Short mmCIF file of C-alpha atoms in Angstrom, two decimals:
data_model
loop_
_atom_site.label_atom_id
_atom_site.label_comp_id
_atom_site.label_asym_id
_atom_site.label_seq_id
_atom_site.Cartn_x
_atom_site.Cartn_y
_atom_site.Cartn_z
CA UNK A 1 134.03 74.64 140.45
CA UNK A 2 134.07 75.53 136.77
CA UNK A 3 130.71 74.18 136.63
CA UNK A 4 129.24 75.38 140.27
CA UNK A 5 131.32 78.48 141.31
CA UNK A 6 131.93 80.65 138.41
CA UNK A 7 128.25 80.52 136.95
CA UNK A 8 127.34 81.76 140.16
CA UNK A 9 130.08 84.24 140.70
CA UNK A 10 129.09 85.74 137.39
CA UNK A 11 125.10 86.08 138.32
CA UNK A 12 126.46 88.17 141.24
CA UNK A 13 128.91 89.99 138.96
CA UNK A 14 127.03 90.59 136.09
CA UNK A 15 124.31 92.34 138.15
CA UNK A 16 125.40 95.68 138.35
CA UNK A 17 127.85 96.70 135.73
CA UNK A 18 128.83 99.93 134.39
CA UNK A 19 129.34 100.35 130.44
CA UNK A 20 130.97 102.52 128.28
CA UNK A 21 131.44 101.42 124.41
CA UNK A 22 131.11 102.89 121.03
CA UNK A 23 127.55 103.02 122.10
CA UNK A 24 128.02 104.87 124.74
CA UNK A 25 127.73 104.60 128.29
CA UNK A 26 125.03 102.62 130.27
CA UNK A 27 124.14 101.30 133.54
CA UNK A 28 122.90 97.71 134.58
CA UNK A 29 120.86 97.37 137.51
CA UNK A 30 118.22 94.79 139.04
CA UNK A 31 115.17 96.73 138.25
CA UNK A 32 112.51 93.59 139.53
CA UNK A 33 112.40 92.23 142.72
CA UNK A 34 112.55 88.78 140.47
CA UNK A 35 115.92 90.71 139.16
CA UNK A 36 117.07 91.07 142.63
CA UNK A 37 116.09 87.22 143.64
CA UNK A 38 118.57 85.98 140.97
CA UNK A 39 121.25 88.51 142.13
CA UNK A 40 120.54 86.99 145.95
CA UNK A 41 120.37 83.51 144.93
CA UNK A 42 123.93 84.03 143.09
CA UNK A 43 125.12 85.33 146.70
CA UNK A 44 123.27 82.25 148.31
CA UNK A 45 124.88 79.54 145.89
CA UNK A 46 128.27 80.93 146.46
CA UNK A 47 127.70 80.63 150.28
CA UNK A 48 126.53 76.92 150.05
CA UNK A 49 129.59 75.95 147.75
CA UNK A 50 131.97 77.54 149.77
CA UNK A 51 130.80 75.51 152.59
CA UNK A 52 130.91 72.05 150.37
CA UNK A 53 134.40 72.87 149.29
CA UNK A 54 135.56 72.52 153.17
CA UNK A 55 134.33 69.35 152.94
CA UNK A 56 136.89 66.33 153.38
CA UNK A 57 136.14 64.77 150.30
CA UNK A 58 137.07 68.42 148.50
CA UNK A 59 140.03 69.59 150.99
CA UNK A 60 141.63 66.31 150.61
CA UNK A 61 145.09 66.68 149.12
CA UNK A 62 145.10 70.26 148.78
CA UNK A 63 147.25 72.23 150.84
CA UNK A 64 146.57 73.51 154.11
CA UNK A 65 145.35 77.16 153.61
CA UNK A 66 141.95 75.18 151.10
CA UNK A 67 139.70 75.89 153.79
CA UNK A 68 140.52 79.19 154.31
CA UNK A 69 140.31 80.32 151.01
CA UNK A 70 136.64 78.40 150.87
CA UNK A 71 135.85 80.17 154.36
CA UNK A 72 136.95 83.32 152.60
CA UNK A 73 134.55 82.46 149.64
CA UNK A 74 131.64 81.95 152.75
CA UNK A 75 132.34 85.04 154.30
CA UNK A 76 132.36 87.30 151.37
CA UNK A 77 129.01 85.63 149.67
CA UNK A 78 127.48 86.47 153.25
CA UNK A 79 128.60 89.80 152.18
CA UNK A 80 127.14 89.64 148.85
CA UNK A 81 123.96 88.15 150.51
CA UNK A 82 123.72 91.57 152.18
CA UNK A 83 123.91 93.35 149.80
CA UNK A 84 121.72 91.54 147.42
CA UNK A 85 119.25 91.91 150.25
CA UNK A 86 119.48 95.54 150.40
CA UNK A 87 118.85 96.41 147.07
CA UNK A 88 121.73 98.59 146.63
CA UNK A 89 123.81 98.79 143.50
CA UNK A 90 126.41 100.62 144.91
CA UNK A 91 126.93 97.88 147.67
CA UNK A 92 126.57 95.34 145.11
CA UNK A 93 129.43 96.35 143.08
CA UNK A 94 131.92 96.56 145.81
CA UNK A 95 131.27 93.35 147.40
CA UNK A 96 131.95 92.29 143.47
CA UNK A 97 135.18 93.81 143.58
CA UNK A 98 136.10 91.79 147.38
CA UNK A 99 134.08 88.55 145.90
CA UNK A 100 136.85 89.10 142.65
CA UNK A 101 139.82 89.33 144.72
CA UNK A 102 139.02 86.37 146.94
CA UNK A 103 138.49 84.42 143.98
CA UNK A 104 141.72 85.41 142.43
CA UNK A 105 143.64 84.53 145.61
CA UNK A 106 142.89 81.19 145.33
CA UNK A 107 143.11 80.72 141.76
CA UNK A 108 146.81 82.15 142.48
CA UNK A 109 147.30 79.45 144.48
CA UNK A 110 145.13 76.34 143.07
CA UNK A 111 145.06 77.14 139.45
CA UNK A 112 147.70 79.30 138.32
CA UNK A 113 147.53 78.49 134.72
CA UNK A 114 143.75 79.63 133.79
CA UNK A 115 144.47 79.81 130.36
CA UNK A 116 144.87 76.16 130.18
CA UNK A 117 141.25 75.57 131.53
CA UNK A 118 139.23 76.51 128.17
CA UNK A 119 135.45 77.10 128.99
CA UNK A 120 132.62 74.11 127.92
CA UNK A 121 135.40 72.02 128.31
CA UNK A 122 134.94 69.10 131.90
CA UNK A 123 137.76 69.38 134.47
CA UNK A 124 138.86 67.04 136.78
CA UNK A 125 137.78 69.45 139.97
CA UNK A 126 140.55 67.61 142.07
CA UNK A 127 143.37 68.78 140.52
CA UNK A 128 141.75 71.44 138.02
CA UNK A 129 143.01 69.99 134.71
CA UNK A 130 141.26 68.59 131.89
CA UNK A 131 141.10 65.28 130.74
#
């Protein structure tokens, strides 16, 4: 998932983001329809992984709500599709927000130590660990 999921999740993320530094404040949004492809094919990615994670050979051994939370992780990218789809930043950055907390449900439940998964670093996607 480290690998598959997040890169994905962050395309979608990263899309429309509101800043405020010691430089002050800026906006980031798709300006190019190219801009907007990426942002769709973040949504699309996250849809197709969500579906291979319900797969036996993934749900095996985890416990019995693992393809709900990768149904969850379908629904909301169909959400995200839409609103990649539509262009609009506003709808981008609160399907963001539901795509973030279905994320962080799972990890809750399948990987509650992040800390111990450090990034550029392989992990055993069964169990979430590193070698």
């Amino acid at each position: 998932m480290l690998l598959h999921v997040q890169p994905a999740a962050e395309t979608f993320w990263n899309a429309v983001q509101f800043i405020s530094d010691e430089n002050g404040s800026r906006e980031i949004v798709p300006q190019t329809a190219a801009e907007w492809q990426e942002v769709l094919e973040g949504a699309r990615a996250l849809k197709k992984y969500g579906a291979t994670l319900q797969e036996p050979e993934y749900a095996a051994g985890r416990g019995a709500d693992w393809k709900d939370y990768a149904k969850g992780l379908v629904d909301v990218a169909g959400q995200a599709e839409a609103a990649a789809q539509s262009h609009d930043p506003d709808k981008v950055l609160e399907v963001g927000g539901t795509l973030y907390n279905v994320c962080s449900a799972c990890h809750e439940v399948y990987m509650p130590n992040p800390v111990s998964v450090a990034p550029g670093i392989p992990t055993d996607e069964s169990t979430g660990t590193q070698p």
